PDB file of C-alpha atoms in Angstrom:
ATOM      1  CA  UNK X   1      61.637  45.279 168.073  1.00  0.00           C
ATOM      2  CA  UNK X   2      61.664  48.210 170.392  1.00  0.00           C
ATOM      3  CA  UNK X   3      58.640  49.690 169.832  1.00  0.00           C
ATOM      4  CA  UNK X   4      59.271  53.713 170.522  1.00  0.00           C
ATOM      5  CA  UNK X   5      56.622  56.373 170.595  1.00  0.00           C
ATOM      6  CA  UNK X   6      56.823  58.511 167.628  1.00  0.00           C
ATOM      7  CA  UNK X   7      54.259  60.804 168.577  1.00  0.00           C
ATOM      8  CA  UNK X   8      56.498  61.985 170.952  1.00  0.00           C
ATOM      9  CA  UNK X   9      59.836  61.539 169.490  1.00  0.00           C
ATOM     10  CA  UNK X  10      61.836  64.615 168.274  1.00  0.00           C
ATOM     11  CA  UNK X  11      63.982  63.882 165.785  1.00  0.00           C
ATOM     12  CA  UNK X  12      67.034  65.978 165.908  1.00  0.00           C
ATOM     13  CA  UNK X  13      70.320  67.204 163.851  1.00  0.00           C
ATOM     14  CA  UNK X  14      73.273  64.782 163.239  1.00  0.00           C
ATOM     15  CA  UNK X  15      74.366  62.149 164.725  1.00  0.00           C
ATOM     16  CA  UNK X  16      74.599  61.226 168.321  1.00  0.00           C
ATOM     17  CA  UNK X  17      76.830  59.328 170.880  1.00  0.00           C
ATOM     18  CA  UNK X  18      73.698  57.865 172.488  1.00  0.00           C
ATOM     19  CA  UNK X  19      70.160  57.647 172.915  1.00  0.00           C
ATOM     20  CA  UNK X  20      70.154  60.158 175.779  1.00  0.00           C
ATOM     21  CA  UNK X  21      71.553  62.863 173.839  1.00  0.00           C
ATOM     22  CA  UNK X  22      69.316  62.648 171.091  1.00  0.00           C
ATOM     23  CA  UNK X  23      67.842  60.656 167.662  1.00  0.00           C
ATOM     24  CA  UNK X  24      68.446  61.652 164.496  1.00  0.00           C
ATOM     25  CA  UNK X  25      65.883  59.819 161.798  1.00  0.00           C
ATOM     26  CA  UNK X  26      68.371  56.560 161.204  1.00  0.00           C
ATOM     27  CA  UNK X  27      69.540  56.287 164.943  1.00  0.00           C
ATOM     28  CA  UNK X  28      65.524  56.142 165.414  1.00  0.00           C
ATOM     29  CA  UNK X  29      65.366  53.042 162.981  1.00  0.00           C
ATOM     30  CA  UNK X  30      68.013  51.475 164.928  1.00  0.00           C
ATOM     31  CA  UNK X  31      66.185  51.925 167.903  1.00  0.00           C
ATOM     32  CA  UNK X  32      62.823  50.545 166.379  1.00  0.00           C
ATOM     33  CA  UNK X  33      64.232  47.428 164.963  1.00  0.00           C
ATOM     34  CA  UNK X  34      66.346  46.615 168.045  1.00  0.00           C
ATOM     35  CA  UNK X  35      69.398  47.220 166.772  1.00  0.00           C
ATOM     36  CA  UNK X  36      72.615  48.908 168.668  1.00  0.00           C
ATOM     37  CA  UNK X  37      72.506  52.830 169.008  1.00  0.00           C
ATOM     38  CA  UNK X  38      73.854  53.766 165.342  1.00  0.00           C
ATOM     39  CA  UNK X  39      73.173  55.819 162.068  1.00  0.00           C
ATOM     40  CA  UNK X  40      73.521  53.291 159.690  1.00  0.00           C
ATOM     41  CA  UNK X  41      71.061  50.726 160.819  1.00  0.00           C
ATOM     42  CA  UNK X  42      71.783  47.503 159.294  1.00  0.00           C
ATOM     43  CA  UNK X  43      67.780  46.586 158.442  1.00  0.00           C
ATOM     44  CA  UNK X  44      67.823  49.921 156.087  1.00  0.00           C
ATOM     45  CA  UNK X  45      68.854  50.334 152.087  1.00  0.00           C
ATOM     46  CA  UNK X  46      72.428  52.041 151.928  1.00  0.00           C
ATOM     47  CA  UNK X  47      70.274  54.339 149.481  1.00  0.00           C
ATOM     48  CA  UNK X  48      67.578  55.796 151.670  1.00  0.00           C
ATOM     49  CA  UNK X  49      69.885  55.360 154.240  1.00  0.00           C
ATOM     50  CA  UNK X  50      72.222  57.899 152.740  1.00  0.00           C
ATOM     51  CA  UNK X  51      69.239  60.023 151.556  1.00  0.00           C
ATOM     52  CA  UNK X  52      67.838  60.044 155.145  1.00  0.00           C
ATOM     53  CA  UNK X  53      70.651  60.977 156.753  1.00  0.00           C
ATOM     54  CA  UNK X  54      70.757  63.896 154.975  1.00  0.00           C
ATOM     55  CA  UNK X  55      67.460  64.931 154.552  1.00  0.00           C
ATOM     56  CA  UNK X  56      67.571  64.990 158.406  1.00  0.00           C
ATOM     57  CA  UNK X  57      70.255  67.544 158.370  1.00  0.00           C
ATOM     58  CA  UNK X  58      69.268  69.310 155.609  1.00  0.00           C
ATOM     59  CA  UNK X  59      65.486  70.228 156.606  1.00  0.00           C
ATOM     60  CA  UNK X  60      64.643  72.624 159.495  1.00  0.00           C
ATOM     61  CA  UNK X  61      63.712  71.383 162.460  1.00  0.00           C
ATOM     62  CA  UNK X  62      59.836  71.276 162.432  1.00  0.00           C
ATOM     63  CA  UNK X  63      60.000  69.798 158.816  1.00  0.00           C
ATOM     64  CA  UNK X  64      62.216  67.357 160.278  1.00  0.00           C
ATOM     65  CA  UNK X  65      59.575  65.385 162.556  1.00  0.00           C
ATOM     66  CA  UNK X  66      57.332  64.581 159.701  1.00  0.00           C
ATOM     67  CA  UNK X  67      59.856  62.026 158.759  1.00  0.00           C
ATOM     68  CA  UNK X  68      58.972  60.615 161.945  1.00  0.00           C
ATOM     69  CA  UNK X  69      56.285  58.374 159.781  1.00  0.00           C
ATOM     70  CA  UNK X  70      59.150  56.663 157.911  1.00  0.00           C
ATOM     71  CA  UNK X  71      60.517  54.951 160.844  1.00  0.00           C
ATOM     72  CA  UNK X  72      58.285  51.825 160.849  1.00  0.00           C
ATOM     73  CA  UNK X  73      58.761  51.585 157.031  1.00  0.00           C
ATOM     74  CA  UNK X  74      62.537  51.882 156.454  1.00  0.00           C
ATOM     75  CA  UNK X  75      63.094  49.243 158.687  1.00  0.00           C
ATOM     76  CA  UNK X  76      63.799  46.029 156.468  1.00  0.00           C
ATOM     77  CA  UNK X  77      64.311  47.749 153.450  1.00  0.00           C
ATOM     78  CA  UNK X  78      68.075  46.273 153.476  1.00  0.00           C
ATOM     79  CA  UNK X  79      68.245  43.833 150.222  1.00  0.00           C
ATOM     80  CA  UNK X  80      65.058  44.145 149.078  1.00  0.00           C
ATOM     81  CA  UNK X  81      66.276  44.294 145.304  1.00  0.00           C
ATOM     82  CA  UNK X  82      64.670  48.270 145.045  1.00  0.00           C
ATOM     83  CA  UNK X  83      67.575  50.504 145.148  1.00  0.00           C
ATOM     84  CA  UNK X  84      68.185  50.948 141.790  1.00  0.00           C
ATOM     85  CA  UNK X  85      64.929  52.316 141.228  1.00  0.00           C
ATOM     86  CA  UNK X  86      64.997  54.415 144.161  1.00  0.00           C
ATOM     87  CA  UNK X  87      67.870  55.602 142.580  1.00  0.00           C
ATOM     88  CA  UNK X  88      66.751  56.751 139.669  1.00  0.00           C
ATOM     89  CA  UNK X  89      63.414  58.019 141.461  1.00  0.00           C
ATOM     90  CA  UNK X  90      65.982  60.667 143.060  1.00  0.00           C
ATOM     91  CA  UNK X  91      67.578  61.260 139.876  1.00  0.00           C
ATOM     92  CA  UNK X  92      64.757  62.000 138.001  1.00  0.00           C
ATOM     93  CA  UNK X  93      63.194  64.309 140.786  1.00  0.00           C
ATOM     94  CA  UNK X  94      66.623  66.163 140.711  1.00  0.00           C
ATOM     95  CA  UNK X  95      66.325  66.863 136.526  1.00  0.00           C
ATOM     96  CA  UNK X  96      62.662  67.407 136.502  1.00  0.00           C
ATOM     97  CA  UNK X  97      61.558  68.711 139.909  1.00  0.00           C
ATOM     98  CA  UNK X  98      64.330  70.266 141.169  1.00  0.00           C
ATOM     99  CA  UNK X  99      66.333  72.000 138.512  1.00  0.00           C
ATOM    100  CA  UNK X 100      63.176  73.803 136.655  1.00  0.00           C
ATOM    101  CA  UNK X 101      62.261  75.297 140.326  1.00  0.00           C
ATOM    102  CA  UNK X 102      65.656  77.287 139.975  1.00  0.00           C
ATOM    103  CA  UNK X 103      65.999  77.850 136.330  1.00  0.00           C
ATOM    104  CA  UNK X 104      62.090  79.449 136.753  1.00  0.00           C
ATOM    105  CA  UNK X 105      63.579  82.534 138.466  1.00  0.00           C
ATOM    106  CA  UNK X 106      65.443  83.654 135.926  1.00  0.00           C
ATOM    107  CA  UNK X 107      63.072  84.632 132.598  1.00  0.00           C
ATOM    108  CA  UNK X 108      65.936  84.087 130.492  1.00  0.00           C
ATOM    109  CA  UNK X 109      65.923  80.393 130.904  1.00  0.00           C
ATOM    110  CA  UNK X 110      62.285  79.895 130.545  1.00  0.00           C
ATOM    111  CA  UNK X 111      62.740  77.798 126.767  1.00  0.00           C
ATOM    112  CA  UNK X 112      64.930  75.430 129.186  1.00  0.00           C
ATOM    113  CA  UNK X 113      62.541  74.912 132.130  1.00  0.00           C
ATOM    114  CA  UNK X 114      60.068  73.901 129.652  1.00  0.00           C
ATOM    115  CA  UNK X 115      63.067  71.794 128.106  1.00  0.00           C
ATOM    116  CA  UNK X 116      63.569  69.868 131.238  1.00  0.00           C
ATOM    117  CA  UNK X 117      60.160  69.541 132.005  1.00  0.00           C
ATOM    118  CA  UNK X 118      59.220  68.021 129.109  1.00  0.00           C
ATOM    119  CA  UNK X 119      61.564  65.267 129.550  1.00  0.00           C
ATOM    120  CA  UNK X 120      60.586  61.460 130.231  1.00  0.00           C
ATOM    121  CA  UNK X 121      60.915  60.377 133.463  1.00  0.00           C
ATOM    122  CA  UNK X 122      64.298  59.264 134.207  1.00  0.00           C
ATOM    123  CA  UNK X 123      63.873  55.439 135.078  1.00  0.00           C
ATOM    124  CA  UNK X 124      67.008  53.781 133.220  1.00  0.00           C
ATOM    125  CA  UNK X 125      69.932  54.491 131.070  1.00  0.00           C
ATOM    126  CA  UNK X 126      68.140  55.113 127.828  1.00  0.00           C
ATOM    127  CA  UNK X 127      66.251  58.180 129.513  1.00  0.00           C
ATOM    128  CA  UNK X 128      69.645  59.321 131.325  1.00  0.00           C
ATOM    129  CA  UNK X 129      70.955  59.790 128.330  1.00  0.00           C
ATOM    130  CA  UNK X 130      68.141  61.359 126.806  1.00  0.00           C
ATOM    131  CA  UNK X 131      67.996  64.067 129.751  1.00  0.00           C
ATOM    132  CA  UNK X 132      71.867  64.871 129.429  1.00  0.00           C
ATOM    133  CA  UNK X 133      72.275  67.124 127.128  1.00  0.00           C
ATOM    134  CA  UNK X 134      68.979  68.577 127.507  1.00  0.00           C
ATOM    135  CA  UNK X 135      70.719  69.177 131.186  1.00  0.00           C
ATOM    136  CA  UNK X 136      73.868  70.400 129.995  1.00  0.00           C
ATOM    137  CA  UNK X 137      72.393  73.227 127.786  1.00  0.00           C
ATOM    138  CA  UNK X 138      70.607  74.624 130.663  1.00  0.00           C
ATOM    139  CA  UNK X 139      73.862  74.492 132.505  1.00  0.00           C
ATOM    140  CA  UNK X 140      75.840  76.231 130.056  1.00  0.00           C
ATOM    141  CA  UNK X 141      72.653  78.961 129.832  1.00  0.00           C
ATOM    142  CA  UNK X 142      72.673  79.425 133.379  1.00  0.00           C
ATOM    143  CA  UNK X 143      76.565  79.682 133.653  1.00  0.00           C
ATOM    144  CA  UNK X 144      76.134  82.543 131.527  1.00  0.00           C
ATOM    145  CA  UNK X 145      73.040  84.159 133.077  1.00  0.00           C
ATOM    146  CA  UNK X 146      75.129  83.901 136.309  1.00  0.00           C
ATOM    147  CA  UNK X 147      78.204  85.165 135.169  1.00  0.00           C
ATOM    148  CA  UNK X 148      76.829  88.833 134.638  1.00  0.00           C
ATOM    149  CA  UNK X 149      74.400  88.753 137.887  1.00  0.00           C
ATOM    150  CA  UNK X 150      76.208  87.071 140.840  1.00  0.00           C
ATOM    151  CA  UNK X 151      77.602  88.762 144.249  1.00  0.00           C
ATOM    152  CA  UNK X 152      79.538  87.019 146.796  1.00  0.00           C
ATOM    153  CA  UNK X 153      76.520  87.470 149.236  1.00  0.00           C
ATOM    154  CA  UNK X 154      74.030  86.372 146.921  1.00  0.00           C
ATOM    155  CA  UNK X 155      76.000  83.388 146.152  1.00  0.00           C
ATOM    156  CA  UNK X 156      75.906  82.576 149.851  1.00  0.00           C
ATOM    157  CA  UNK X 157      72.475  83.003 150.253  1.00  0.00           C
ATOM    158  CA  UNK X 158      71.537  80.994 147.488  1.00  0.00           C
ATOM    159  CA  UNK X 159      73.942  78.682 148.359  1.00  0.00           C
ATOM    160  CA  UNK X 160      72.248  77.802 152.043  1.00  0.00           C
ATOM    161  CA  UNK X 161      68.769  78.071 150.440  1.00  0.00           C
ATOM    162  CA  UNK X 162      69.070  75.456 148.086  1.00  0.00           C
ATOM    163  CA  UNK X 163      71.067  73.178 150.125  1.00  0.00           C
ATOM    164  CA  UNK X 164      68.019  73.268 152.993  1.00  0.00           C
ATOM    165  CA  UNK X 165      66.292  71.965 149.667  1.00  0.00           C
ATOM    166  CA  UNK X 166      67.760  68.814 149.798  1.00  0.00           C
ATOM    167  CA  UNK X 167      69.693  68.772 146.567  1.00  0.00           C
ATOM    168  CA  UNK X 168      72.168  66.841 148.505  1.00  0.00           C
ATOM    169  CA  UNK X 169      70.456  64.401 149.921  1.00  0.00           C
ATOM    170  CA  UNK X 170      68.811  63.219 146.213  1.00  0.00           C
ATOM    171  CA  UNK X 171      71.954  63.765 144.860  1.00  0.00           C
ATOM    172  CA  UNK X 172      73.883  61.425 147.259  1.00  0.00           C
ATOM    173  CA  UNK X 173      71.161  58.812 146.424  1.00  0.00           C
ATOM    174  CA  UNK X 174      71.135  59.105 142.807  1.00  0.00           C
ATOM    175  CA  UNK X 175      74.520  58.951 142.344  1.00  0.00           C
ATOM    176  CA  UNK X 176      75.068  55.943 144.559  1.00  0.00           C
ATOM    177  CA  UNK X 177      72.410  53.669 142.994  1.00  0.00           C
ATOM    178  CA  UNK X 178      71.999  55.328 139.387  1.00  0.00           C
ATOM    179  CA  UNK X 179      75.850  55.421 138.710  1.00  0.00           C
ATOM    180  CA  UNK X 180      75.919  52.064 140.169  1.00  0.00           C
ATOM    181  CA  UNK X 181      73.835  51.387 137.119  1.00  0.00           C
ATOM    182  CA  UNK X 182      75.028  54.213 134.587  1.00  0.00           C
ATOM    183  CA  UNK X 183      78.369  55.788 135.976  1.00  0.00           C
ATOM    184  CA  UNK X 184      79.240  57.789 133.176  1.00  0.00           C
ATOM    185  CA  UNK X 185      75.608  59.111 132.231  1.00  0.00           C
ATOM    186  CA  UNK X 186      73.408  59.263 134.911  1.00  0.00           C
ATOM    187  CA  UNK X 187      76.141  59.999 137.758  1.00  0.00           C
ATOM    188  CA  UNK X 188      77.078  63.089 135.633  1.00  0.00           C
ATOM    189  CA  UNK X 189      73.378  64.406 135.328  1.00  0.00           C
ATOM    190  CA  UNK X 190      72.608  64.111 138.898  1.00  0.00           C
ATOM    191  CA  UNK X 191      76.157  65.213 140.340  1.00  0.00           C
ATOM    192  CA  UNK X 192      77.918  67.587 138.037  1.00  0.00           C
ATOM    193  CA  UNK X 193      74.844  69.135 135.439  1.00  0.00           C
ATOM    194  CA  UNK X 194      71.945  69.502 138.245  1.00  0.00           C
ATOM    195  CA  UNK X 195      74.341  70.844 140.825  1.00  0.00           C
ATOM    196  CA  UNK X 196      75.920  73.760 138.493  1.00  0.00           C
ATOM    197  CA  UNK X 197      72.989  74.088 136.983  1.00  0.00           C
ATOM    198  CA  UNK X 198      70.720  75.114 139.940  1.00  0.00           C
ATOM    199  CA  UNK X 199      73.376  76.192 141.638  1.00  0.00           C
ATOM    200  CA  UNK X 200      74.003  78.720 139.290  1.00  0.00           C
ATOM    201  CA  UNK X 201      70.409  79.179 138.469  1.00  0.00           C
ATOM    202  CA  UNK X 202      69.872  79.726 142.018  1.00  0.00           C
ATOM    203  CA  UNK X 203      72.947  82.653 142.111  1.00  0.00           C
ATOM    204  CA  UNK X 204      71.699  84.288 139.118  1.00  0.00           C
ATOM    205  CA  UNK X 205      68.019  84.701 140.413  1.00  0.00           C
ATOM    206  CA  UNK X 206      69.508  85.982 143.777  1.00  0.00           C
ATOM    207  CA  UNK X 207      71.004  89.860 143.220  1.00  0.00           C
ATOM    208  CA  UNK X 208      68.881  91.595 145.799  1.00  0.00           C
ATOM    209  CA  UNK X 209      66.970  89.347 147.502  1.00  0.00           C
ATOM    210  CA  UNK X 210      67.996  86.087 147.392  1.00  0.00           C
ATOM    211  CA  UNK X 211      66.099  84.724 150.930  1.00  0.00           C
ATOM    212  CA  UNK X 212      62.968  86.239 149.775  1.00  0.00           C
ATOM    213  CA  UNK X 213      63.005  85.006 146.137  1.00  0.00           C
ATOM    214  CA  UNK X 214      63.980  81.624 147.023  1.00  0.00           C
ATOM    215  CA  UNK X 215      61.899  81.065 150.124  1.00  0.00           C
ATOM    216  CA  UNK X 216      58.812  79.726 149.057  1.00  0.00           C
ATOM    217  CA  UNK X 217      61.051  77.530 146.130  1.00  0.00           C
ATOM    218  CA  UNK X 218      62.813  76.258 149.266  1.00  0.00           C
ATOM    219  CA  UNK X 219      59.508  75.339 151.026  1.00  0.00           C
ATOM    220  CA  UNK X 220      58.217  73.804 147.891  1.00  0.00           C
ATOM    221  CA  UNK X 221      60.874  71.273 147.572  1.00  0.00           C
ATOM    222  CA  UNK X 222      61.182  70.463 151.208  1.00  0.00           C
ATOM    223  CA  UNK X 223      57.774  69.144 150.957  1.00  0.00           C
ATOM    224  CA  UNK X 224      58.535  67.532 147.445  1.00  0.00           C
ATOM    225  CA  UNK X 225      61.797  65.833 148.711  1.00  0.00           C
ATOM    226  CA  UNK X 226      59.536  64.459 151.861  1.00  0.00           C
ATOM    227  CA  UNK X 227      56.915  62.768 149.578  1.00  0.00           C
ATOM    228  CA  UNK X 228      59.995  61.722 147.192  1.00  0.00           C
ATOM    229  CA  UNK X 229      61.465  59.649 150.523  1.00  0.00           C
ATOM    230  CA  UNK X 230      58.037  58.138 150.481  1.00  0.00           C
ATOM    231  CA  UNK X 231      57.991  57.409 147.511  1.00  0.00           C
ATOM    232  CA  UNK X 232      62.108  55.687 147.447  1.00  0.00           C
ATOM    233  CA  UNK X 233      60.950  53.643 150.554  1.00  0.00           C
ATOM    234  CA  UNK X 234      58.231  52.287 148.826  1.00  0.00           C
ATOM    235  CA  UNK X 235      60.301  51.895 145.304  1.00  0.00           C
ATOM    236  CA  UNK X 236      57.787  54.017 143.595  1.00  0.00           C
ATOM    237  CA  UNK X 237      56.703  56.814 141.517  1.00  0.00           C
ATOM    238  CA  UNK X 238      56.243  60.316 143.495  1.00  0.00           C
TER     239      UNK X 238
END
């Protein structure tokens, strides 16, 4: 292996055409287990793979060197017979973690935070299914808080905040492994309810001030999406 120094590396945004232009956090694996200058080291699981690349992208760029400490530990994770339960790990941080930080900003929705939060843990089909329409109702509640509250610049703003959030990155992952696994039920929690759901959520909360009421939310998840990566790497519970 090519041992680099991470106390010195600086991860950056996106890819790269080589090492001397920068690392982004999978061109770093490559590097560390010796492989050619790429993105999608060989030696990692397509699943954190996928969610590393974007959580790379997604988080600013002092958040982005505390994935630094992942380097050593994604290496080798290729076949090692976890990604379906990394999968549902992001699923079940996108229904449980995720969505209820959104639908919290709008008092209306409060009886479906507590809804979603009192769901099991989604960890297979049987508790995919479970969360669906629990999911969907808090879509359909949020549609409608949305549809009277809503701007075009409040959209945006909402929009950018809860993408930095990494709702894409855990929703990549889930729906690669979890769909792989339950197509029709968990694929649809993860990429059509969640999305709408917070996105709308997210809108709804944002008339005036949308950077200032979803800041610390923002901030909140970033560090709950880094400890989730942890966690999928290790193929365990956050």
């Amino acid at each position: 292996m090519n041992h680099i120094d991470l106390g010195t590396l600086t991860l950056a945004h996106g890819d790269h055409e080589d090492r001397s232009n920068g690392l982004c956090l999978m061109e770093a694996v490559a590097w560390w287990a010796g492989e050619d200058h790429t993105d999608h080291p060989a030696c990692v699981s397509p699943v954190l793979g996928q969610f590393g690349r974007n959580l790379n992208d997604l988080l600013p760029d002092a958040r982005r060197q505390e994935l630094r400490q992942f380097i050593p530990q994604l290496a080798g994770t290729a076949g090692d017979g976890l990604d379906e339960r990394r999968g549902y790990l992001a699923l079940d941080w996108l229904v449980r973690t995720y969505l209820p930080a959104f639908l919290a900003l709008v008092p209306s929705l409060a009886e479906h935070v507590t809804a979603v939060r009192e769901l099991p843990p989604v960890s297979d089909l049987s508790t995919a299914r479970r969360a669906g329409p629990v999911v969907h109702a808090a879509r359909d509640a949020a549609r409608d808080a949305a549809r009277d509250a809503a701007r075009d610049a409040a959209r945006a703003a909402a929009r950018a905040a809860a993408r930095d959030a990494a709702w894409a990155a855990a929703g990549d992952a889930a729906g690669d492994v979890a769909g792989d696994a339950a197509r029709d039920v968990a694929g649809d929690v993860a990429g059509d309810a969640a999305g709408d759901v917070v996105w709308d959520a997210a809108w709804a909360a944002a008339r005036a001030a949308a950077g200032d009421a979803l800041a610390p939310i923002v901030a909140q998840l970033q560090d709950s999406a880094i400890t989730l990566f942890g966690a999928m790497i290790a193929g365990g519970t956050p």
